[in-house]
Short mmCIF file of C-alpha atoms in Angstrom, two decimals:
data_model
loop_
_atom_site.label_atom_id
_atom_site.label_comp_id
_atom_site.label_asym_id
_atom_site.label_seq_id
_atom_site.Cartn_x
_atom_site.Cartn_y
_atom_site.Cartn_z
CA MET N 106 -0.99 -72.86 -15.85
CA GLY N 107 -0.09 -73.04 -11.84
CA ASP N 108 -0.03 -69.86 -9.78
CA ARG N 109 -0.56 -67.69 -12.09
CA GLY N 110 -2.63 -64.19 -12.16
CA ALA N 111 -5.51 -63.92 -14.39
CA ALA N 112 -5.88 -62.49 -17.19
CA ILE N 113 -8.55 -60.05 -17.72
CA VAL N 114 -9.44 -58.75 -22.00
CA THR N 115 -12.44 -56.41 -22.38
CA GLY N 116 -14.51 -56.51 -25.77
CA GLY N 117 -13.84 -60.15 -25.47
CA ALA N 118 -17.35 -61.18 -26.79
CA ARG N 119 -16.39 -61.32 -29.81
CA GLY N 120 -13.46 -60.18 -32.83
CA ILE N 121 -9.84 -59.68 -32.23
CA GLY N 122 -10.27 -59.52 -28.37
CA ALA N 123 -11.79 -63.30 -28.14
CA ALA N 124 -8.99 -64.72 -30.38
CA VAL N 125 -6.95 -63.01 -27.68
CA ALA N 126 -9.48 -64.26 -24.50
CA LYS N 127 -8.34 -67.21 -26.30
CA ALA N 128 -4.32 -67.26 -26.59
CA LEU N 129 -4.13 -66.00 -23.48
CA ALA N 130 -6.52 -69.21 -21.93
CA ARG N 131 -3.05 -70.66 -22.95
CA GLU N 132 -1.27 -68.95 -20.11
CA PHE N 133 -3.71 -67.57 -17.41
CA PRO N 134 -7.21 -67.86 -16.41
CA VAL N 135 -9.05 -65.51 -18.46
CA ALA N 136 -12.10 -63.14 -16.99
CA VAL N 137 -13.76 -62.15 -20.69
CA TRP N 138 -15.22 -58.66 -20.04
CA ASP N 139 -18.11 -57.20 -22.48
CA LEU N 140 -20.86 -55.30 -22.06
CA ASP N 141 -22.58 -58.31 -24.17
CA ALA N 142 -22.66 -60.97 -20.97
CA PRO N 143 -23.83 -63.59 -22.65
CA GLY N 144 -21.17 -62.87 -25.59
CA ALA N 145 -18.59 -62.52 -22.40
CA GLU N 146 -20.50 -65.94 -21.10
CA ARG N 147 -20.15 -67.87 -24.38
CA THR N 148 -16.15 -67.23 -25.24
CA ALA N 149 -15.39 -68.84 -21.38
CA GLY N 150 -17.39 -71.56 -22.92
CA GLU N 151 -15.25 -72.07 -25.67
CA ILE N 152 -12.44 -71.14 -23.47
CA HIS N 153 -13.59 -74.20 -20.80
CA VAL N 154 -13.92 -76.37 -24.10
CA GLY N 155 -10.45 -75.82 -24.75
CA GLY N 156 -9.27 -77.00 -21.54
CA GLY N 157 -8.77 -73.14 -19.96
CA ARG N 158 -10.28 -71.62 -16.98
CA ALA N 159 -12.65 -68.25 -17.56
CA LYS N 160 -15.59 -66.87 -16.53
CA GLY N 161 -17.75 -64.11 -18.46
CA TRP N 162 -18.62 -60.92 -16.85
CA GLY N 163 -20.80 -58.05 -18.51
CA VAL N 164 -19.41 -55.27 -17.54
CA ASP N 165 -19.63 -51.48 -18.78
CA VAL N 166 -16.12 -50.51 -19.25
CA GLY N 167 -17.00 -46.46 -19.20
CA ASP N 168 -18.81 -46.91 -15.90
CA TYR N 169 -15.83 -46.51 -12.64
CA ASP N 170 -18.17 -48.65 -10.18
CA ALA N 171 -19.25 -51.40 -12.52
CA VAL N 172 -15.67 -51.66 -13.38
CA GLN N 173 -14.37 -51.70 -10.16
CA ALA N 174 -17.21 -54.22 -8.48
CA ALA N 175 -15.98 -56.28 -11.70
CA ALA N 176 -12.64 -56.72 -10.12
CA GLU N 177 -13.53 -57.46 -6.61
CA GLU N 178 -15.06 -60.35 -8.77
CA VAL N 179 -11.93 -61.27 -10.50
CA PHE N 180 -10.25 -60.76 -7.35
CA LYS N 181 -11.93 -63.07 -5.62
CA THR N 182 -12.79 -65.28 -8.70
CA PHE N 183 -9.32 -66.00 -9.56
CA GLY N 184 -7.29 -64.49 -7.08
CA ALA N 185 -4.32 -61.79 -8.39
CA VAL N 186 -4.65 -59.75 -11.96
CA GLU N 187 -1.56 -60.42 -13.59
CA ALA N 188 -2.39 -59.41 -16.86
CA LEU N 189 -5.42 -56.94 -18.28
CA VAL N 190 -5.55 -56.04 -22.13
CA ASN N 191 -8.06 -52.83 -22.81
CA ASN N 192 -9.90 -54.51 -26.00
CA ALA N 193 -13.21 -52.84 -25.76
CA GLY N 194 -13.42 -50.71 -28.05
CA VAL N 195 -16.47 -48.27 -30.51
CA THR N 196 -16.99 -46.43 -33.08
CA ARG N 197 -19.79 -44.01 -34.78
CA ASP N 198 -18.81 -42.21 -37.32
CA GLY N 199 -19.98 -39.39 -39.14
CA LEU N 200 -18.44 -35.82 -40.91
CA PHE N 201 -17.65 -33.50 -37.61
CA MET N 202 -20.37 -31.03 -38.48
CA ARG N 203 -22.55 -33.50 -38.27
CA MET N 204 -21.31 -35.04 -35.48
CA ARG N 205 -23.90 -35.66 -32.12
CA PRO N 206 -22.63 -35.03 -29.18
CA GLU N 207 -23.78 -37.96 -27.65
CA ASP N 208 -21.37 -40.09 -30.70
CA TRP N 209 -18.18 -38.41 -29.45
CA ASP N 210 -19.44 -39.11 -25.72
CA LEU N 211 -20.35 -42.79 -26.28
CA VAL N 212 -16.48 -43.07 -28.24
CA LEU N 213 -14.74 -41.12 -25.68
CA ARG N 214 -16.55 -42.84 -22.85
CA VAL N 215 -15.82 -46.62 -23.87
CA ASN N 216 -12.50 -46.20 -25.69
CA LEU N 217 -10.40 -43.72 -23.24
CA THR N 218 -12.34 -43.51 -20.03
CA GLY N 219 -13.43 -47.74 -20.28
CA ALA N 220 -9.08 -48.38 -20.51
CA TYR N 221 -9.41 -45.38 -17.47
CA ASN N 222 -10.90 -47.17 -15.93
CA CYS N 223 -9.57 -50.99 -16.05
CA CYS N 224 -6.08 -49.38 -15.65
CA LYS N 225 -7.52 -47.90 -12.14
CA ALA N 226 -9.09 -51.27 -10.95
CA VAL N 227 -5.70 -53.53 -11.22
CA VAL N 228 -2.94 -51.10 -11.58
CA ARG N 229 -2.72 -50.70 -7.82
CA GLN N 230 -2.36 -54.38 -6.74
CA MET N 231 -0.40 -55.25 -9.57
CA GLN N 232 1.96 -52.69 -8.09
CA LYS N 233 2.14 -54.58 -5.43
CA ALA N 234 2.54 -57.73 -6.37
CA HIS N 235 5.61 -56.07 -8.42
CA LYS N 236 4.17 -57.96 -11.50
CA GLY N 237 1.60 -57.14 -14.24
CA ARG N 238 1.20 -56.64 -17.84
CA ILE N 239 -1.70 -53.95 -19.44
CA VAL N 240 -1.61 -54.08 -23.01
CA ASN N 241 -3.72 -51.12 -24.83
CA VAL N 242 -5.24 -51.91 -28.20
CA THR N 243 -5.10 -48.96 -29.84
CA SER N 244 -5.02 -47.82 -33.86
CA VAL N 245 -2.70 -46.21 -36.50
CA VAL N 246 -5.98 -43.37 -36.97
CA GLY N 247 -4.87 -42.04 -33.21
CA LEU N 248 -1.62 -41.39 -35.38
CA THR N 249 -2.72 -39.83 -38.37
CA GLY N 250 -6.21 -38.77 -37.90
CA ASN N 251 -9.58 -40.38 -40.26
CA VAL N 252 -12.11 -38.47 -41.95
CA GLY N 253 -15.20 -38.79 -40.64
CA GLN N 254 -13.96 -40.93 -37.39
CA ALA N 255 -12.78 -36.79 -35.29
CA ASN N 256 -14.20 -39.36 -32.20
CA TYR N 257 -12.15 -42.16 -32.78
CA ALA N 258 -9.41 -40.82 -33.65
CA ALA N 259 -9.41 -38.83 -30.63
CA SER N 260 -9.98 -42.10 -28.02
CA LYS N 261 -6.77 -43.22 -29.78
CA SER N 262 -4.62 -41.00 -29.25
CA GLY N 263 -5.97 -39.99 -25.49
CA LEU N 264 -5.65 -43.84 -25.17
CA LEU N 265 -1.48 -43.61 -26.62
CA GLY N 266 -0.63 -40.93 -24.33
CA LEU N 267 -2.55 -42.88 -21.24
CA THR N 268 0.31 -46.10 -21.99
CA LYS N 269 3.40 -44.04 -22.50
CA SER N 270 2.11 -42.19 -19.42
CA LEU N 271 1.10 -45.84 -17.85
CA ALA N 272 4.60 -47.19 -18.56
#
């Protein structure tokens, strides 16, 4: 691993996020972020067992201030951040006519605003270091739409736009 910067993986407590965190641990120290703090810590523990460096944090990616504070903790723990994987995501499916505003808001807050918050927390440091990688996990639903997933489709389409704009 040497002096590589850390990788942050959001939504890292289980599923795709946990698998990504474990794969990245072969090359990077990993900060595992998830709203489920015990789950994030469990993934970090599994990385330790496999010989990697990791720490789990309970982070609400939809909360700008919480993300900024967590990023500062990662900088203190691991130094620079070299990679960010925005994987955190939720669904609250329902036909548009029946979709509650709070279901719309939650999905956009986690899936799109969360990615913005996380990018904002690390991009300046990456730019100063002249290196860094950001991977935003999106979905084909962001391109095609899907019945009952207006909120999810909008969030993933927005994430595609954010990705292209940052590139």
